[in-house]
XYZ file of N, CA and C in Angstrom:
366
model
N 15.393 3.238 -20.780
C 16.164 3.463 -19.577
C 17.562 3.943 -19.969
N 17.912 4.933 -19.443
C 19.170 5.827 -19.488
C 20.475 5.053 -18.666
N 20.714 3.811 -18.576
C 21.725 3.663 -17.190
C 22.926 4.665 -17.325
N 22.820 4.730 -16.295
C 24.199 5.988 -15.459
C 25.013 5.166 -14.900
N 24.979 3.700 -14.707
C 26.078 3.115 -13.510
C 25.262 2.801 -12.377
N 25.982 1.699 -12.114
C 25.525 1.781 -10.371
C 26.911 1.012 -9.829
N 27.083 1.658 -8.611
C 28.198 1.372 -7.603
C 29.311 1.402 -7.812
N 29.552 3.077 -8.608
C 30.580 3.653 -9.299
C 31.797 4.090 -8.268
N 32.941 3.215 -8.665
C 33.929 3.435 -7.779
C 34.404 4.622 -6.627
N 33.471 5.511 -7.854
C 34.066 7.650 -6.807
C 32.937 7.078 -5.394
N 32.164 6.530 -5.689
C 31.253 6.268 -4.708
C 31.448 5.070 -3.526
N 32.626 4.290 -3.828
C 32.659 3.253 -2.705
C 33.233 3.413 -1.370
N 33.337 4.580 -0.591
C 34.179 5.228 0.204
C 32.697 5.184 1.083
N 31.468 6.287 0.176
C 30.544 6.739 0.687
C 29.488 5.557 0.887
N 29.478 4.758 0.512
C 28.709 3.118 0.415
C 29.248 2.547 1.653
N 30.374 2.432 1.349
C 31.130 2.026 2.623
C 30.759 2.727 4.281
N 30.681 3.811 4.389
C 30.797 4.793 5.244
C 29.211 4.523 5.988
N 28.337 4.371 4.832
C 26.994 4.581 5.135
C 26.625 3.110 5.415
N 27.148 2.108 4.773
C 27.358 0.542 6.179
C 27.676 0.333 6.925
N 28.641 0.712 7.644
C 28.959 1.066 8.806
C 28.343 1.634 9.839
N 27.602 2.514 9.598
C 27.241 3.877 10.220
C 25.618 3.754 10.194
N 24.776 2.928 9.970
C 23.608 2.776 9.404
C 22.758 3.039 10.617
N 21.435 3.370 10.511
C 21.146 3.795 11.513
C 19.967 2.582 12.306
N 19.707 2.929 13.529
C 19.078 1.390 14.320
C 17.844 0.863 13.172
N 17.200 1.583 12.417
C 16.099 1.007 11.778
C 16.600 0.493 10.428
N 17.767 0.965 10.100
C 17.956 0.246 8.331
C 18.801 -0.887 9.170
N 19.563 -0.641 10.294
C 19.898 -2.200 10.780
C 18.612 -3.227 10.895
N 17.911 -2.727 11.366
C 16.484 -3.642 11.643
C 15.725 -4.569 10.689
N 15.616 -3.233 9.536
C 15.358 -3.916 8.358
C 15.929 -5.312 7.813
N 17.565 -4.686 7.852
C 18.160 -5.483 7.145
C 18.313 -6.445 7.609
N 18.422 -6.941 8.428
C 18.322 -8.419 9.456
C 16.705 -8.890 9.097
N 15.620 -8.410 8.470
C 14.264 -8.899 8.065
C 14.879 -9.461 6.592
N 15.520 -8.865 6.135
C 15.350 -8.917 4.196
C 16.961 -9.358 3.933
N 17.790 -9.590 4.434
C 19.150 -10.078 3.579
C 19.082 -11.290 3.694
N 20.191 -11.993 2.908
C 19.960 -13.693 2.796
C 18.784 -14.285 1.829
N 18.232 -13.350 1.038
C 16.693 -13.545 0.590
C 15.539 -14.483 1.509
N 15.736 -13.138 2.562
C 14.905 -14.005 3.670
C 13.281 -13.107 3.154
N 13.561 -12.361 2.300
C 11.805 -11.936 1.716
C 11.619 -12.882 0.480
N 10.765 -13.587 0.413
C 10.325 -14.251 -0.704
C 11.603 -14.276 -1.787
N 12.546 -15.268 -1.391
C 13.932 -15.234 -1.808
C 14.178 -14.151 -2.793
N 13.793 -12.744 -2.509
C 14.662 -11.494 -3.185
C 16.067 -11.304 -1.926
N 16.731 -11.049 -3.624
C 17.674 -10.878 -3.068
C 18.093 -8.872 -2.935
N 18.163 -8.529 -1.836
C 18.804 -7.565 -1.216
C 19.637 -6.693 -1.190
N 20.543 -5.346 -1.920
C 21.272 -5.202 -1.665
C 21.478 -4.054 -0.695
N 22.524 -3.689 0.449
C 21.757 -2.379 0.764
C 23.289 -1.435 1.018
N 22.805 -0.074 1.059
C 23.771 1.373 0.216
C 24.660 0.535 -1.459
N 23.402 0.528 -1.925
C 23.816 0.024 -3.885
C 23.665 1.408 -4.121
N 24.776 2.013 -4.953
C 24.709 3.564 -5.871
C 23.772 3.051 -7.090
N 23.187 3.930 -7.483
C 22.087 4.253 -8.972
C 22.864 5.187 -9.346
N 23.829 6.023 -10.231
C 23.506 7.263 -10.740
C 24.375 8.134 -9.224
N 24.576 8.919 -9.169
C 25.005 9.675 -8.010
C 24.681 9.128 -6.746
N 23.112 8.681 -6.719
C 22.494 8.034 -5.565
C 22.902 7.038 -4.732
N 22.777 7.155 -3.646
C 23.110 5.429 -2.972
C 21.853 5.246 -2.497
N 21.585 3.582 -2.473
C 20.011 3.719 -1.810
C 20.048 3.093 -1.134
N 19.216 3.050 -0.101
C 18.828 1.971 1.618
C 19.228 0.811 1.147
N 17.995 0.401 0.281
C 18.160 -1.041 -0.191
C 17.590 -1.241 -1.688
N 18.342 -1.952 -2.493
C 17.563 -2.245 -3.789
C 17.836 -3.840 -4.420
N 17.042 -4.268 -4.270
C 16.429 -5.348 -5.522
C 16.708 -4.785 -6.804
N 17.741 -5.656 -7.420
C 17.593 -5.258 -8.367
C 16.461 -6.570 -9.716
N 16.218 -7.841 -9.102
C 15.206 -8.535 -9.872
C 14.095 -7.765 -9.829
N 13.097 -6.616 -9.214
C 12.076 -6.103 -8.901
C 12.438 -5.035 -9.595
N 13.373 -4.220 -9.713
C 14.219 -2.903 -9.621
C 13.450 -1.983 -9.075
N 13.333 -1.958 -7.059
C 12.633 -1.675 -6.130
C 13.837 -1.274 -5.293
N 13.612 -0.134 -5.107
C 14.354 0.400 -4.274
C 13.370 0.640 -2.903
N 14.005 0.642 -1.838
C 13.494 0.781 -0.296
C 14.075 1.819 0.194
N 13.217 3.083 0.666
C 14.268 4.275 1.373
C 13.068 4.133 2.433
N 14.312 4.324 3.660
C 13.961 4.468 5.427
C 13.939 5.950 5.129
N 13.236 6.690 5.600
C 13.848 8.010 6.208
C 13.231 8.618 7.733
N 14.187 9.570 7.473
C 14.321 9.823 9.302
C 13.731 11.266 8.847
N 14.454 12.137 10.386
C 13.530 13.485 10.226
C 14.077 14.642 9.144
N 15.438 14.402 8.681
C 15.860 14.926 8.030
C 15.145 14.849 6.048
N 14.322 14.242 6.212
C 13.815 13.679 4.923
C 12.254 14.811 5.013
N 12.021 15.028 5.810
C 10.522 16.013 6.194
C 11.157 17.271 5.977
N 11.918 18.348 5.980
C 12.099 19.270 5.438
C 11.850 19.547 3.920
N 11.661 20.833 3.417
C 11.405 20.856 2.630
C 12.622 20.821 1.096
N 14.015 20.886 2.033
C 14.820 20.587 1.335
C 15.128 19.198 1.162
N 15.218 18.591 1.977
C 14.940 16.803 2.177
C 13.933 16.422 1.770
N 12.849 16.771 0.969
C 11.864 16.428 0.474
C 11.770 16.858 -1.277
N 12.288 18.353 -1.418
C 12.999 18.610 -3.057
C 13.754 17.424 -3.472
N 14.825 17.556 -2.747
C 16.261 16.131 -2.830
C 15.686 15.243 -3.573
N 14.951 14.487 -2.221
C 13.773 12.865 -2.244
C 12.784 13.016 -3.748
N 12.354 14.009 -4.157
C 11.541 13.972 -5.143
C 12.465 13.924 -6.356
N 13.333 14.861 -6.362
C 14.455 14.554 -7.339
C 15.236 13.721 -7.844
N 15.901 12.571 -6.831
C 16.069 11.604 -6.608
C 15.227 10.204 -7.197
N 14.056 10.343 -6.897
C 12.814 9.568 -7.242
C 12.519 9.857 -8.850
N 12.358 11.054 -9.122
C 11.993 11.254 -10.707
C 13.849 10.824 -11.368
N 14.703 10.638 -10.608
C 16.072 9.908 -11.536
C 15.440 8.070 -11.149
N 15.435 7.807 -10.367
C 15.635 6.438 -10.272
C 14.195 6.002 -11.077
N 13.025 6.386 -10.698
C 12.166 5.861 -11.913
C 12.223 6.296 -13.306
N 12.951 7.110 -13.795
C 13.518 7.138 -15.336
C 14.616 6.326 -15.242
N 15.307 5.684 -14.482
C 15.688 4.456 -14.673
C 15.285 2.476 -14.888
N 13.961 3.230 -14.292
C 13.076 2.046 -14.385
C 12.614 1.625 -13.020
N 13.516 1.950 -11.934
C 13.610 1.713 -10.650
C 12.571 2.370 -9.905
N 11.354 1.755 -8.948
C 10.404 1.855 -8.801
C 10.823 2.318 -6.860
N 10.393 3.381 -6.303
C 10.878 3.663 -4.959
C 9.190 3.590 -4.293
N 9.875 2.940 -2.240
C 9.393 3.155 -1.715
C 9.846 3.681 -0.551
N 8.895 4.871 0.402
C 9.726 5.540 1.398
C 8.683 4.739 2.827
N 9.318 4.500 3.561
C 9.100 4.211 5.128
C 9.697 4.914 5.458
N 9.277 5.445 6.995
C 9.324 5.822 7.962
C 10.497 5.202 8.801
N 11.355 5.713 9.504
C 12.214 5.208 10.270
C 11.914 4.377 11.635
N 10.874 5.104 12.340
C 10.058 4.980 13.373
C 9.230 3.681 12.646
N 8.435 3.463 11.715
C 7.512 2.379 11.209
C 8.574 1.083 11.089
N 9.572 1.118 10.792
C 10.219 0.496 10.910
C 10.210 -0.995 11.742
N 10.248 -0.149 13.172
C 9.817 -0.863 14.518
C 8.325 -1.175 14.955
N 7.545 -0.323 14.766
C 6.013 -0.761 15.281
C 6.122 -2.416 14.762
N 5.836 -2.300 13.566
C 5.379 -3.479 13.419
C 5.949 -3.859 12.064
N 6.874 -5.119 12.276
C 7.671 -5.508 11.089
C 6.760 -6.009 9.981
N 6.170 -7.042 10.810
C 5.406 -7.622 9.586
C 4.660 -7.011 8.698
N 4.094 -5.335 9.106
C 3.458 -5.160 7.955
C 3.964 -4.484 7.257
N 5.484 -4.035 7.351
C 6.369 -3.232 6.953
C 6.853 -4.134 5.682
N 6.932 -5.480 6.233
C 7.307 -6.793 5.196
C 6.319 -6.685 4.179
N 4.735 -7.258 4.812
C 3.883 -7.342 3.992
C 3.985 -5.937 2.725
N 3.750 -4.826 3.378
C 4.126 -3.186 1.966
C 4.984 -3.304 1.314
N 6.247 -3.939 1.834
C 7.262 -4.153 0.366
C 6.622 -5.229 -0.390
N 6.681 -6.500 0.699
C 6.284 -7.486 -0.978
C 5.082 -7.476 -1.450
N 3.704 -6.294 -1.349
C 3.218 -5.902 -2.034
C 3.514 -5.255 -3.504
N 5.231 -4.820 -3.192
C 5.349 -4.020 -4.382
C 5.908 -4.797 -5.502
N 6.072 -6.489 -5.163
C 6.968 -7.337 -5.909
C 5.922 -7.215 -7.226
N 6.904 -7.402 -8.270
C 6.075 -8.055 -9.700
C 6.134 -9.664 -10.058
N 7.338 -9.732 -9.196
C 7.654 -11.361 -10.048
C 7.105 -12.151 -9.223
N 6.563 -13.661 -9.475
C 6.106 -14.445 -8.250
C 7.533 -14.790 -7.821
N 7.214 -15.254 -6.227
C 7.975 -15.708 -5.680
C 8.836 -17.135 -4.849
């Protein structure tokens, strides 16, 4: 693993900005999963990797969680996302993408797909 940093100062403006500003489904989430209210993982969410900031990352799992919206279905939002993904798993960091909309249907199984992805017991 190459580390680059995470939650590199040039970046705490934009971390900042993007907590604030979060959108109704990564609020949603995050009221499911902070507090280590998932199988006491603990949570962090807009943590920088490397240039990146991500939704949410565990770093005991080193599981990152990306919501995305419609801007992520283009094909430039989808280059990005793949690019992005081949940095954070050469970091070791293992990504999953939901749906913004899935979000809401149905939490619990949104819960259940992440802590499918846990390694450690809990």
């Amino acid at each position: 693993m190459n580390w680059t940093g995470h939650n590199e100062k040039h970046l705490e403006k934009k971390r900042q900005f993007l907590r604030n500003n979060s959108t109704a489904a990564e609020a949603a989430l995050w009221n499911l999963i902070k507090n280590r209210q998932l199988q006491g993982r603990k949570f962090r969410r807009q943590f920088s990797v490397g240039k990146y900031v991500l939704d949410f990352y565990c770093h005991e799992e080193k599981l990152c969680v990306e919501l995305d919206g419609a801007g992520h279905f283009t094909e430039e939002g989808q280059i990005y996302d793949e690019e992005r993904t081949v940095f954070l798993n050469e970091e070791g960091i293992r990504v999953i993408r939901i749906e913004n909309k899935k979000a809401f249907d149905n939490t619990q199984q949104i819960l259940d797909y992440i802590q499918s992805f846990f390694t450690k017991k809990g």
